[in-house]
mmCIF file of C-alpha atoms in Angstrom:
data_model
loop_
_atom_site.group_PDB
_atom_site.id
_atom_site.type_symbol
_atom_site.label_atom_id
_atom_site.label_comp_id
_atom_site.label_asym_id
_atom_site.label_seq_id
_atom_site.Cartn_x
_atom_site.Cartn_y
_atom_site.Cartn_z
ATOM 1 C CA UNK A 1 -0.094 -0.515 -0.181
ATOM 2 C CA UNK A 2 1.874 2.302 -1.025
ATOM 3 C CA UNK A 3 2.911 5.996 0.867
ATOM 4 C CA UNK A 4 0.441 4.653 3.332
ATOM 5 C CA UNK A 5 2.280 3.825 6.812
ATOM 6 C CA UNK A 6 1.663 -0.119 6.605
ATOM 7 C CA UNK A 7 4.518 -0.860 8.166
ATOM 8 C CA UNK A 8 2.977 1.450 10.936
ATOM 9 C CA UNK A 9 -0.562 0.241 10.889
ATOM 10 C CA UNK A 10 -1.156 3.999 10.159
ATOM 11 C CA UNK A 11 -3.866 3.000 7.243
ATOM 12 C CA UNK A 12 -6.344 4.574 8.288
ATOM 13 C CA UNK A 13 -5.758 8.830 9.153
ATOM 14 C CA UNK A 14 -8.423 10.141 6.895
ATOM 15 C CA UNK A 15 -10.361 8.953 10.062
ATOM 16 C CA UNK A 16 -9.981 11.917 12.311
ATOM 17 C CA UNK A 17 -7.276 11.399 15.451
ATOM 18 C CA UNK A 18 -10.267 11.575 18.067
ATOM 19 C CA UNK A 19 -12.334 8.676 16.435
ATOM 20 C CA UNK A 20 -8.899 6.824 15.586
ATOM 21 C CA UNK A 21 -7.460 6.299 19.156
ATOM 22 C CA UNK A 22 -11.296 5.794 20.745
ATOM 23 C CA UNK A 23 -12.182 2.718 18.697
ATOM 24 C CA UNK A 24 -8.572 1.448 19.346
ATOM 25 C CA UNK A 25 -7.503 1.839 22.555
ATOM 26 C CA UNK A 26 -11.437 0.739 24.042
ATOM 27 C CA UNK A 27 -13.508 0.100 21.219
ATOM 28 C CA UNK A 28 -11.263 -3.161 20.155
ATOM 29 C CA UNK A 29 -12.974 -4.928 23.268
ATOM 30 C CA UNK A 30 -11.069 -8.353 22.461
ATOM 31 C CA UNK A 31 -7.830 -7.012 21.218
ATOM 32 C CA UNK A 32 -7.782 -5.480 24.766
ATOM 33 C CA UNK A 33 -7.747 -8.687 26.290
ATOM 34 C CA UNK A 34 -4.620 -11.229 27.638
ATOM 35 C CA UNK A 35 -3.297 -13.231 24.396
ATOM 36 C CA UNK A 36 -5.406 -16.843 25.896
ATOM 37 C CA UNK A 37 -3.987 -20.065 26.044
ATOM 38 C CA UNK A 38 -3.820 -22.782 23.903
ATOM 39 C CA UNK A 39 -7.103 -23.938 23.000
ATOM 40 C CA UNK A 40 -10.295 -22.025 22.007
ATOM 41 C CA UNK A 41 -11.314 -19.366 24.115
ATOM 42 C CA UNK A 42 -14.670 -17.531 24.073
ATOM 43 C CA UNK A 43 -14.363 -13.332 24.503
ATOM 44 C CA UNK A 44 -17.654 -11.337 24.507
ATOM 45 C CA UNK A 45 -17.211 -7.789 25.908
ATOM 46 C CA UNK A 46 -19.780 -4.496 25.873
ATOM 47 C CA UNK A 47 -18.897 -0.405 25.592
ATOM 48 C CA UNK A 48 -20.896 2.305 25.886
ATOM 49 C CA UNK A 49 -19.359 5.918 24.018
ATOM 50 C CA UNK A 50 -20.858 9.076 24.429
ATOM 51 C CA UNK A 51 -20.096 11.755 22.015
ATOM 52 C CA UNK A 52 -20.471 15.309 22.582
ATOM 53 C CA UNK A 53 -20.317 16.605 18.839
ATOM 54 C CA UNK A 54 -20.946 13.326 17.100
ATOM 55 C CA UNK A 55 -22.194 15.202 13.831
ATOM 56 C CA UNK A 56 -18.592 16.649 13.989
ATOM 57 C CA UNK A 57 -19.956 20.364 12.609
ATOM 58 C CA UNK A 58 -19.623 24.060 14.255
ATOM 59 C CA UNK A 59 -23.328 23.020 15.779
ATOM 60 C CA UNK A 60 -22.238 20.089 17.714
ATOM 61 C CA UNK A 61 -24.047 17.481 18.154
ATOM 62 C CA UNK A 62 -24.090 14.494 20.492
ATOM 63 C CA UNK A 63 -24.807 10.469 20.381
ATOM 64 C CA UNK A 64 -24.659 7.718 22.350
ATOM 65 C CA UNK A 65 -23.308 4.686 20.941
ATOM 66 C CA UNK A 66 -23.643 1.116 22.204
ATOM 67 C CA UNK A 67 -21.336 -1.643 21.273
ATOM 68 C CA UNK A 68 -22.120 -5.242 22.461
ATOM 69 C CA UNK A 69 -19.611 -7.981 21.158
ATOM 70 C CA UNK A 70 -18.807 -11.986 20.966
ATOM 71 C CA UNK A 71 -15.642 -13.843 19.789
ATOM 72 C CA UNK A 72 -13.964 -17.180 19.544
ATOM 73 C CA UNK A 73 -10.404 -17.702 19.415
ATOM 74 C CA UNK A 74 -8.125 -20.852 19.121
ATOM 75 C CA UNK A 75 -4.437 -21.546 18.706
ATOM 76 C CA UNK A 76 -1.958 -24.332 18.488
ATOM 77 C CA UNK A 77 1.368 -25.177 18.297
ATOM 78 C CA UNK A 78 1.786 -28.850 16.851
ATOM 79 C CA UNK A 79 5.367 -29.231 16.083
ATOM 80 C CA UNK A 80 6.814 -26.600 14.434
ATOM 81 C CA UNK A 81 3.509 -25.906 13.648
ATOM 82 C CA UNK A 82 1.674 -22.497 14.944
ATOM 83 C CA UNK A 83 -1.506 -21.746 14.153
ATOM 84 C CA UNK A 84 -4.246 -19.735 15.690
ATOM 85 C CA UNK A 85 -6.818 -17.791 14.434
ATOM 86 C CA UNK A 86 -10.299 -15.512 15.906
ATOM 87 C CA UNK A 87 -13.625 -14.583 14.562
ATOM 88 C CA UNK A 88 -15.727 -11.880 16.149
ATOM 89 C CA UNK A 89 -19.326 -9.903 15.634
ATOM 90 C CA UNK A 90 -20.503 -6.928 16.844
ATOM 91 C CA UNK A 91 -23.758 -4.794 17.432
ATOM 92 C CA UNK A 92 -23.437 -0.997 17.037
ATOM 93 C CA UNK A 93 -26.551 0.512 18.370
ATOM 94 C CA UNK A 94 -27.603 4.874 18.268
ATOM 95 C CA UNK A 95 -29.238 6.572 20.260
ATOM 96 C CA UNK A 96 -30.757 9.350 18.325
ATOM 97 C CA UNK A 97 -29.922 8.278 14.914
ATOM 98 C CA UNK A 98 -31.203 4.494 14.744
ATOM 99 C CA UNK A 99 -30.685 4.526 11.223
ATOM 100 C CA UNK A 100 -27.028 4.434 12.035
ATOM 101 C CA UNK A 101 -27.248 0.489 13.704
ATOM 102 C CA UNK A 102 -25.542 -1.954 12.170
ATOM 103 C CA UNK A 103 -23.359 -5.116 12.916
ATOM 104 C CA UNK A 104 -20.070 -6.468 12.060
ATOM 105 C CA UNK A 105 -17.660 -9.006 11.805
ATOM 106 C CA UNK A 106 -14.031 -9.093 12.483
ATOM 107 C CA UNK A 107 -11.434 -12.172 12.021
ATOM 108 C CA UNK A 108 -7.775 -13.214 11.689
ATOM 109 C CA UNK A 109 -5.923 -15.752 11.096
ATOM 110 C CA UNK A 110 -2.316 -17.201 11.033
ATOM 111 C CA UNK A 111 -0.204 -20.010 10.258
ATOM 112 C CA UNK A 112 3.801 -19.892 10.661
ATOM 113 C CA UNK A 113 6.064 -22.530 10.213
ATOM 114 C CA UNK A 114 10.095 -23.544 11.102
ATOM 115 C CA UNK A 115 11.259 -25.913 8.944
ATOM 116 C CA UNK A 116 15.032 -25.284 10.180
ATOM 117 C CA UNK A 117 16.715 -23.211 11.848
ATOM 118 C CA UNK A 118 17.660 -21.324 9.298
ATOM 119 C CA UNK A 119 14.343 -21.378 7.081
ATOM 120 C CA UNK A 120 10.807 -20.544 7.993
ATOM 121 C CA UNK A 121 7.178 -19.257 6.895
ATOM 122 C CA UNK A 122 4.350 -17.047 8.062
ATOM 123 C CA UNK A 123 1.323 -16.216 6.638
ATOM 124 C CA UNK A 124 -1.342 -14.484 8.429
ATOM 125 C CA UNK A 125 -4.652 -12.507 7.280
ATOM 126 C CA UNK A 126 -6.608 -10.004 8.921
ATOM 127 C CA UNK A 127 -10.104 -8.216 8.130
ATOM 128 C CA UNK A 128 -11.598 -5.715 10.308
ATOM 129 C CA UNK A 129 -15.002 -3.956 10.357
ATOM 130 C CA UNK A 130 -15.427 -0.109 11.827
ATOM 131 C CA UNK A 131 -18.265 2.704 10.941
ATOM 132 C CA UNK A 132 -16.990 5.959 9.250
ATOM 133 C CA UNK A 133 -16.963 8.744 11.031
ATOM 134 C CA UNK A 134 -19.310 11.758 10.020
ATOM 135 C CA UNK A 135 -16.419 14.408 9.067
ATOM 136 C CA UNK A 136 -15.668 11.878 6.026
ATOM 137 C CA UNK A 137 -19.777 11.015 5.294
ATOM 138 C CA UNK A 138 -22.619 11.926 7.223
ATOM 139 C CA UNK A 139 -24.876 8.489 6.954
ATOM 140 C CA UNK A 140 -24.149 4.510 8.019
ATOM 141 C CA UNK A 141 -21.132 2.925 5.948
ATOM 142 C CA UNK A 142 -18.868 0.026 6.777
ATOM 143 C CA UNK A 143 -15.233 0.627 6.180
ATOM 144 C CA UNK A 144 -13.820 -2.835 5.701
ATOM 145 C CA UNK A 145 -9.814 -3.846 5.331
ATOM 146 C CA UNK A 146 -8.757 -7.201 5.114
ATOM 147 C CA UNK A 147 -5.128 -7.676 5.019
ATOM 148 C CA UNK A 148 -2.951 -10.747 4.168
ATOM 149 C CA UNK A 149 0.471 -10.852 4.500
ATOM 150 C CA UNK A 150 3.093 -14.206 3.604
ATOM 151 C CA UNK A 151 6.369 -14.268 4.328
ATOM 152 C CA UNK A 152 9.584 -16.785 4.067
ATOM 153 C CA UNK A 153 12.273 -16.039 5.933
ATOM 154 C CA UNK A 154 15.964 -17.529 5.173
ATOM 155 C CA UNK A 155 19.136 -17.348 7.167
ATOM 156 C CA UNK A 156 20.708 -16.496 10.487
ATOM 157 C CA UNK A 157 17.664 -14.663 12.513
ATOM 158 C CA UNK A 158 19.978 -13.790 14.808
ATOM 159 C CA UNK A 159 22.316 -11.505 12.525
ATOM 160 C CA UNK A 160 22.137 -11.939 8.556
ATOM 161 C CA UNK A 161 18.437 -12.882 6.910
ATOM 162 C CA UNK A 162 16.452 -12.370 4.262
ATOM 163 C CA UNK A 163 12.269 -12.255 3.595
ATOM 164 C CA UNK A 164 9.932 -12.423 0.474
ATOM 165 C CA UNK A 165 6.775 -12.524 0.416
ATOM 166 C CA UNK A 166 3.599 -11.446 -1.159
ATOM 167 C CA UNK A 167 0.778 -8.591 -0.007
ATOM 168 C CA UNK A 168 -2.793 -7.525 -0.165
ATOM 169 C CA UNK A 169 -5.193 -5.100 0.907
ATOM 170 C CA UNK A 170 -8.799 -5.029 0.147
ATOM 171 C CA UNK A 171 -10.911 -2.425 1.318
ATOM 172 C CA UNK A 172 -14.835 -1.908 0.752
ATOM 173 C CA UNK A 173 -17.283 -0.027 1.640
ATOM 174 C CA UNK A 174 -21.270 -1.125 2.812
ATOM 175 C CA UNK A 175 -22.557 1.831 1.151
ATOM 176 C CA UNK A 176 -23.659 2.022 -2.427
ATOM 177 C CA UNK A 177 -22.673 5.625 -2.665
ATOM 178 C CA UNK A 178 -19.609 5.080 -1.656
ATOM 179 C CA UNK A 179 -18.057 1.863 -3.179
ATOM 180 C CA UNK A 180 -16.211 4.454 -5.900
ATOM 181 C CA UNK A 181 -13.117 3.782 -3.038
ATOM 182 C CA UNK A 182 -13.064 0.349 -3.353
ATOM 183 C CA UNK A 183 -9.865 -1.372 -4.262
ATOM 184 C CA UNK A 184 -7.568 -3.603 -4.414
ATOM 185 C CA UNK A 185 -3.813 -3.464 -3.738
ATOM 186 C CA UNK A 186 -1.533 -6.191 -4.038
ATOM 187 C CA UNK A 187 2.403 -6.108 -3.939
ATOM 188 C CA UNK A 188 5.564 -8.249 -3.967
ATOM 189 C CA UNK A 189 8.551 -7.145 -1.484
ATOM 190 C CA UNK A 190 12.028 -8.466 -0.281
ATOM 191 C CA UNK A 191 13.905 -7.099 2.503
ATOM 192 C CA UNK A 192 17.367 -8.158 3.502
ATOM 193 C CA UNK A 193 17.803 -7.793 7.605
ATOM 194 C CA UNK A 194 20.537 -7.669 10.218
ATOM 195 C CA UNK A 195 21.259 -7.269 13.820
ATOM 196 C CA UNK A 196 23.548 -5.987 15.419
ATOM 197 C CA UNK A 197 24.950 -7.294 19.083
ATOM 198 C CA UNK A 198 21.989 -6.444 21.839
ATOM 199 C CA UNK A 199 19.179 -5.032 20.292
ATOM 200 C CA UNK A 200 19.777 -2.937 17.287
ATOM 201 C CA UNK A 201 18.405 -4.124 13.909
ATOM 202 C CA UNK A 202 18.208 -1.801 10.587
ATOM 203 C CA UNK A 203 16.061 -3.410 7.411
ATOM 204 C CA UNK A 204 16.138 -2.200 4.094
ATOM 205 C CA UNK A 205 12.821 -3.541 1.871
ATOM 206 C CA UNK A 206 11.951 -3.099 -1.583
ATOM 207 C CA UNK A 207 7.851 -3.296 -2.809
ATOM 208 C CA UNK A 208 6.529 -3.023 -6.506
ATOM 209 C CA UNK A 209 2.592 -3.523 -6.820
ATOM 210 C CA UNK A 210 -0.422 -2.017 -7.751
ATOM 211 C CA UNK A 211 -4.036 -0.754 -7.504
ATOM 212 C CA UNK A 212 -6.605 -0.801 -8.976
ATOM 213 C CA UNK A 213 -10.067 -0.001 -8.065
ATOM 214 C CA UNK A 214 -13.328 -2.373 -8.254
ATOM 215 C CA UNK A 215 -15.881 0.126 -9.822
ATOM 216 C CA UNK A 216 -14.133 2.244 -12.208
ATOM 217 C CA UNK A 217 -17.496 3.315 -13.854
ATOM 218 C CA UNK A 218 -18.055 5.035 -10.607
ATOM 219 C CA UNK A 219 -15.266 7.092 -10.681
ATOM 220 C CA UNK A 220 -14.931 10.533 -12.323
ATOM 221 C CA UNK A 221 -10.977 9.528 -13.547
ATOM 222 C CA UNK A 222 -8.671 6.838 -13.983
ATOM 223 C CA UNK A 223 -7.562 6.270 -10.319
ATOM 224 C CA UNK A 224 -5.338 2.719 -10.641
ATOM 225 C CA UNK A 225 -1.845 2.963 -10.568
ATOM 226 C CA UNK A 226 1.060 0.935 -10.202
ATOM 227 C CA UNK A 227 4.093 0.976 -7.740
ATOM 228 C CA UNK A 228 7.830 0.744 -6.592
ATOM 229 C CA UNK A 229 8.840 1.398 -2.620
ATOM 230 C CA UNK A 230 12.138 1.614 -1.534
ATOM 231 C CA UNK A 231 12.075 1.760 2.715
ATOM 232 C CA UNK A 232 14.519 1.369 5.701
ATOM 233 C CA UNK A 233 13.685 0.833 9.280
ATOM 234 C CA UNK A 234 15.908 0.456 12.229
ATOM 235 C CA UNK A 235 15.293 -0.083 16.055
ATOM 236 C CA UNK A 236 18.541 1.372 18.279
ATOM 237 C CA UNK A 237 19.656 0.393 21.866
ATOM 238 C CA UNK A 238 20.437 3.342 22.855
ATOM 239 C CA UNK A 239 20.689 2.895 26.432
ATOM 240 C CA UNK A 240 19.184 -0.162 28.693
ATOM 241 C CA UNK A 241 16.084 2.604 29.388
ATOM 242 C CA UNK A 242 15.462 3.987 25.724
ATOM 243 C CA UNK A 243 14.652 2.923 22.103
ATOM 244 C CA UNK A 244 15.189 4.713 18.839
ATOM 245 C CA UNK A 245 12.731 2.710 16.027
ATOM 246 C CA UNK A 246 11.909 4.491 12.560
ATOM 247 C CA UNK A 247 10.934 4.083 8.728
ATOM 248 C CA UNK A 248 11.489 6.439 5.976
ATOM 249 C CA UNK A 249 10.512 5.193 3.155
ATOM 250 C CA UNK A 250 10.235 6.572 -1.606
ATOM 251 C CA UNK A 251 7.886 6.053 -3.796
ATOM 252 C CA UNK A 252 6.610 6.706 -7.748
ATOM 253 C CA UNK A 253 3.069 6.165 -8.546
ATOM 254 C CA UNK A 254 2.444 5.039 -12.047
ATOM 255 C CA UNK A 255 -1.276 6.334 -13.526
ATOM 256 C CA UNK A 256 -3.331 8.627 -15.298
ATOM 257 C CA UNK A 257 -3.765 10.506 -12.411
ATOM 258 C CA UNK A 258 -1.608 9.480 -9.947
ATOM 259 C CA UNK A 259 1.609 9.640 -11.773
ATOM 260 C CA UNK A 260 3.781 11.311 -8.799
ATOM 261 C CA UNK A 261 6.725 10.282 -6.610
ATOM 262 C CA UNK A 262 7.043 11.249 -2.727
ATOM 263 C CA UNK A 263 7.862 9.781 0.824
ATOM 264 C CA UNK A 264 6.350 8.373 3.426
ATOM 265 C CA UNK A 265 8.245 8.427 7.281
ATOM 266 C CA UNK A 266 7.650 7.487 11.361
ATOM 267 C CA UNK A 267 9.799 7.822 13.482
ATOM 268 C CA UNK A 268 8.791 6.607 17.724
ATOM 269 C CA UNK A 269 10.899 7.054 21.082
ATOM 270 C CA UNK A 270 10.524 5.550 24.017
ATOM 271 C CA UNK A 271 12.469 5.914 27.764
ATOM 272 C CA UNK A 272 11.228 4.077 30.404
ATOM 273 C CA UNK A 273 11.499 6.812 32.623
ATOM 274 C CA UNK A 274 11.407 5.717 36.084
ATOM 275 C CA UNK A 275 10.575 1.869 37.315
ATOM 276 C CA UNK A 276 6.115 2.680 37.193
ATOM 277 C CA UNK A 277 6.587 5.295 34.561
ATOM 278 C CA UNK A 278 7.497 5.187 30.434
ATOM 279 C CA UNK A 279 7.567 8.130 27.928
ATOM 280 C CA UNK A 280 6.942 7.508 24.279
ATOM 281 C CA UNK A 281 7.371 10.106 21.674
ATOM 282 C CA UNK A 282 6.229 9.726 17.947
ATOM 283 C CA UNK A 283 5.778 11.643 14.621
ATOM 284 C CA UNK A 284 4.914 10.953 11.199
ATOM 285 C CA UNK A 285 5.103 11.760 7.357
ATOM 286 C CA UNK A 286 2.188 10.382 4.998
ATOM 287 C CA UNK A 287 1.146 11.359 1.364
ATOM 288 C CA UNK A 288 -1.729 8.831 -0.057
ATOM 289 C CA UNK A 289 -2.878 8.433 -2.912
ATOM 290 C CA UNK A 290 -6.003 10.137 -4.413
ATOM 291 C CA UNK A 291 -9.069 8.864 -3.844
ATOM 292 C CA UNK A 292 -7.642 6.186 -0.495
ATOM 293 C CA UNK A 293 -10.128 8.633 1.371
ATOM 294 C CA UNK A 294 -13.190 11.237 0.529
ATOM 295 C CA UNK A 295 -11.089 13.814 1.450
ATOM 296 C CA UNK A 296 -8.060 13.018 -0.494
ATOM 297 C CA UNK A 297 -4.992 14.308 1.784
ATOM 298 C CA UNK A 298 -2.298 15.362 -0.074
ATOM 299 C CA UNK A 299 -0.039 15.359 2.675
ATOM 300 C CA UNK A 300 -0.744 14.628 6.401
ATOM 301 C CA UNK A 301 2.154 15.202 9.653
ATOM 302 C CA UNK A 302 1.054 13.489 12.583
ATOM 303 C CA UNK A 303 3.329 14.216 16.490
ATOM 304 C CA UNK A 304 1.917 12.713 19.343
ATOM 305 C CA UNK A 305 3.291 12.401 23.111
ATOM 306 C CA UNK A 306 2.167 9.557 25.330
ATOM 307 C CA UNK A 307 2.905 8.514 29.135
ATOM 308 C CA UNK A 308 2.026 5.344 31.269
ATOM 309 C CA UNK A 309 2.377 5.121 34.630
ATOM 310 C CA UNK A 310 1.922 1.403 36.219
ATOM 311 C CA UNK A 311 0.316 2.077 39.124
ATOM 312 C CA UNK A 312 0.289 -2.533 39.577
ATOM 313 C CA UNK A 313 0.352 -5.129 37.289
ATOM 314 C CA UNK A 314 -3.757 -4.926 37.176
ATOM 315 C CA UNK A 315 -3.671 -0.625 36.803
ATOM 316 C CA UNK A 316 -2.723 1.350 34.566
ATOM 317 C CA UNK A 317 -2.828 5.076 33.161
ATOM 318 C CA UNK A 318 -2.393 6.585 30.337
ATOM 319 C CA UNK A 319 -2.758 10.257 28.971
ATOM 320 C CA UNK A 320 -1.599 11.369 25.255
ATOM 321 C CA UNK A 321 -1.972 14.190 23.116
ATOM 322 C CA UNK A 322 -1.569 14.527 19.225
ATOM 323 C CA UNK A 323 -1.160 17.029 16.960
ATOM 324 C CA UNK A 324 -1.724 16.348 13.194
ATOM 325 C CA UNK A 325 -1.615 18.561 10.117
ATOM 326 C CA UNK A 326 -3.594 17.724 6.629
ATOM 327 C CA UNK A 327 -2.833 19.453 3.647
ATOM 328 C CA UNK A 328 -5.562 19.466 0.878
ATOM 329 C CA UNK A 329 -5.252 20.524 -2.598
ATOM 330 C CA UNK A 330 -6.940 24.032 -3.013
ATOM 331 C CA UNK A 331 -8.250 25.396 -6.492
ATOM 332 C CA UNK A 332 -8.923 28.547 -5.663
ATOM 333 C CA UNK A 333 -5.307 29.118 -4.050
ATOM 334 C CA UNK A 334 -1.662 29.111 -4.986
ATOM 335 C CA UNK A 335 -1.262 27.490 -1.206
ATOM 336 C CA UNK A 336 -2.280 24.133 -0.391
ATOM 337 C CA UNK A 337 -5.387 24.397 2.385
ATOM 338 C CA UNK A 338 -4.689 23.703 5.967
ATOM 339 C CA UNK A 339 -6.681 21.537 8.111
ATOM 340 C CA UNK A 340 -5.400 20.934 11.441
ATOM 341 C CA UNK A 341 -6.297 18.624 14.634
ATOM 342 C CA UNK A 342 -5.725 17.982 18.171
ATOM 343 C CA UNK A 343 -6.668 14.892 20.686
ATOM 344 C CA UNK A 344 -5.600 15.579 24.069
ATOM 345 C CA UNK A 345 -6.843 11.928 26.087
ATOM 346 C CA UNK A 346 -6.189 13.326 29.639
ATOM 347 C CA UNK A 347 -7.487 9.662 30.931
ATOM 348 C CA UNK A 348 -6.989 6.438 29.688
ATOM 349 C CA UNK A 349 -7.554 3.812 32.621
ATOM 350 C CA UNK A 350 -7.076 0.263 31.894
ATOM 351 C CA UNK A 351 -8.038 -2.463 35.463
ATOM 352 C CA UNK A 352 -6.816 -6.053 34.739
ATOM 353 C CA UNK A 353 -9.490 -6.899 37.944
ATOM 354 C CA UNK A 354 -9.156 -10.634 37.200
ATOM 355 C CA UNK A 355 -7.411 -13.323 34.039
ATOM 356 C CA UNK A 356 -11.346 -13.156 32.831
ATOM 357 C CA UNK A 357 -12.334 -9.367 33.414
ATOM 358 C CA UNK A 358 -10.974 -6.254 31.391
ATOM 359 C CA UNK A 359 -12.098 -2.974 32.411
ATOM 360 C CA UNK A 360 -11.391 0.206 30.659
ATOM 361 C CA UNK A 361 -12.121 3.991 30.759
ATOM 362 C CA UNK A 362 -11.083 6.408 28.252
ATOM 363 C CA UNK A 363 -11.457 10.647 28.015
ATOM 364 C CA UNK A 364 -10.736 12.802 25.236
ATOM 365 C CA UNK A 365 -11.057 15.937 24.033
ATOM 366 C CA UNK A 366 -10.413 16.788 20.459
ATOM 367 C CA UNK A 367 -10.701 20.292 18.321
ATOM 368 C CA UNK A 368 -10.038 20.706 14.602
ATOM 369 C CA UNK A 369 -9.337 23.727 12.779
ATOM 370 C CA UNK A 370 -10.761 23.878 8.881
ATOM 371 C CA UNK A 371 -11.248 27.652 6.741
ATOM 372 C CA UNK A 372 -13.994 25.453 5.955
ATOM 373 C CA UNK A 373 -16.428 26.254 8.487
ATOM 374 C CA UNK A 374 -18.534 22.619 8.185
ATOM 375 C CA UNK A 375 -15.649 21.383 8.722
ATOM 376 C CA UNK A 376 -14.675 23.593 11.525
ATOM 377 C CA UNK A 377 -15.555 21.793 15.291
ATOM 378 C CA UNK A 378 -14.501 20.723 18.897
ATOM 379 C CA UNK A 379 -15.692 18.244 21.084
ATOM 380 C CA UNK A 380 -15.104 15.675 23.490
ATOM 381 C CA UNK A 381 -15.410 11.565 23.662
ATOM 382 C CA UNK A 382 -16.120 9.352 27.507
ATOM 383 C CA UNK A 383 -15.708 5.394 26.790
ATOM 384 C CA UNK A 384 -16.337 2.426 29.337
ATOM 385 C CA UNK A 385 -16.130 -0.990 28.388
ATOM 386 C CA UNK A 386 -15.461 -4.422 30.236
ATOM 387 C CA UNK A 387 -13.961 -7.993 28.141
ATOM 388 C CA UNK A 388 -14.620 -11.450 29.641
ATOM 389 C CA UNK A 389 -12.545 -14.417 27.755
ATOM 390 C CA UNK A 390 -13.937 -17.791 29.056
#
């Protein structure tokens, strides 16, 4: 997925930070539970969310959203083979806008094999489905992403190694008015890895692929393109308490509309400030392809900081803040249009009551500043949820 931060898992950049943080940190109830032992596990969860500006407009309109989840997971190791899968279904229910009520399903599967000490393989596929944010589309639309990766590892994993593989990403929308954004992205890649003494490592990666939109008749312009992408990924243990990781990439796109070149980057510094406190500072740059989302930003810059305080092995508090700039094409001016998004999460509490029960409470304030009045707003979100594992 060229130029879209695939290595950093931020392909949802088109969704405002406020919704992304709420869904990832509080909405994925089953993802917050402890990794299950081998065998079958049943997961159930419930979540309540109060959103003071669900409409994402200057004239705020609130909403309360309930979500119920049930899922099944399985994992097993047989000799040198490791297999695992999980599947879940969710119900979204809205207090004020019942026309947005919808069901979704998500799942994942993986298979890892160790043939010899210097030869192994891995295959995994994951499906996520979430409601679209109202800033991007007013109405009911579930966005589904299916991400599959196959890899073959060659060489000594302790020093030098070679990885070859294939990747496929499919994006689809449930609303017929948004199906013009459905696409299939696939690429082949090769990667050379080197692990230095200690915990530092570096990887050089090359990708070659193509993106094709599934309903070209719905498009006003041809958005299909081929691409090549070069990446360097590093991880350095600076001190016993701090680590710096990063990705830098350069891509070329060839297509009727998406015919350009650009860069992507991310940098994360993690510092174990004390025995209980950890600090994380991050930055990312992305230049997405035209047609990847409705508003099609030309460039996205994001800076963030997070503090995590571990009161005990079962209770953890975190606080975070982020600042994002979205750059858009502006036909009416030589200068691009800039929109700024600020998100502050002063409270995110996780309490592992027992091995079977986990509770979470998140409060967040957000502000978006845009020269377009209908995209200029502020508000807050409070989310509470629980997860059960049997």
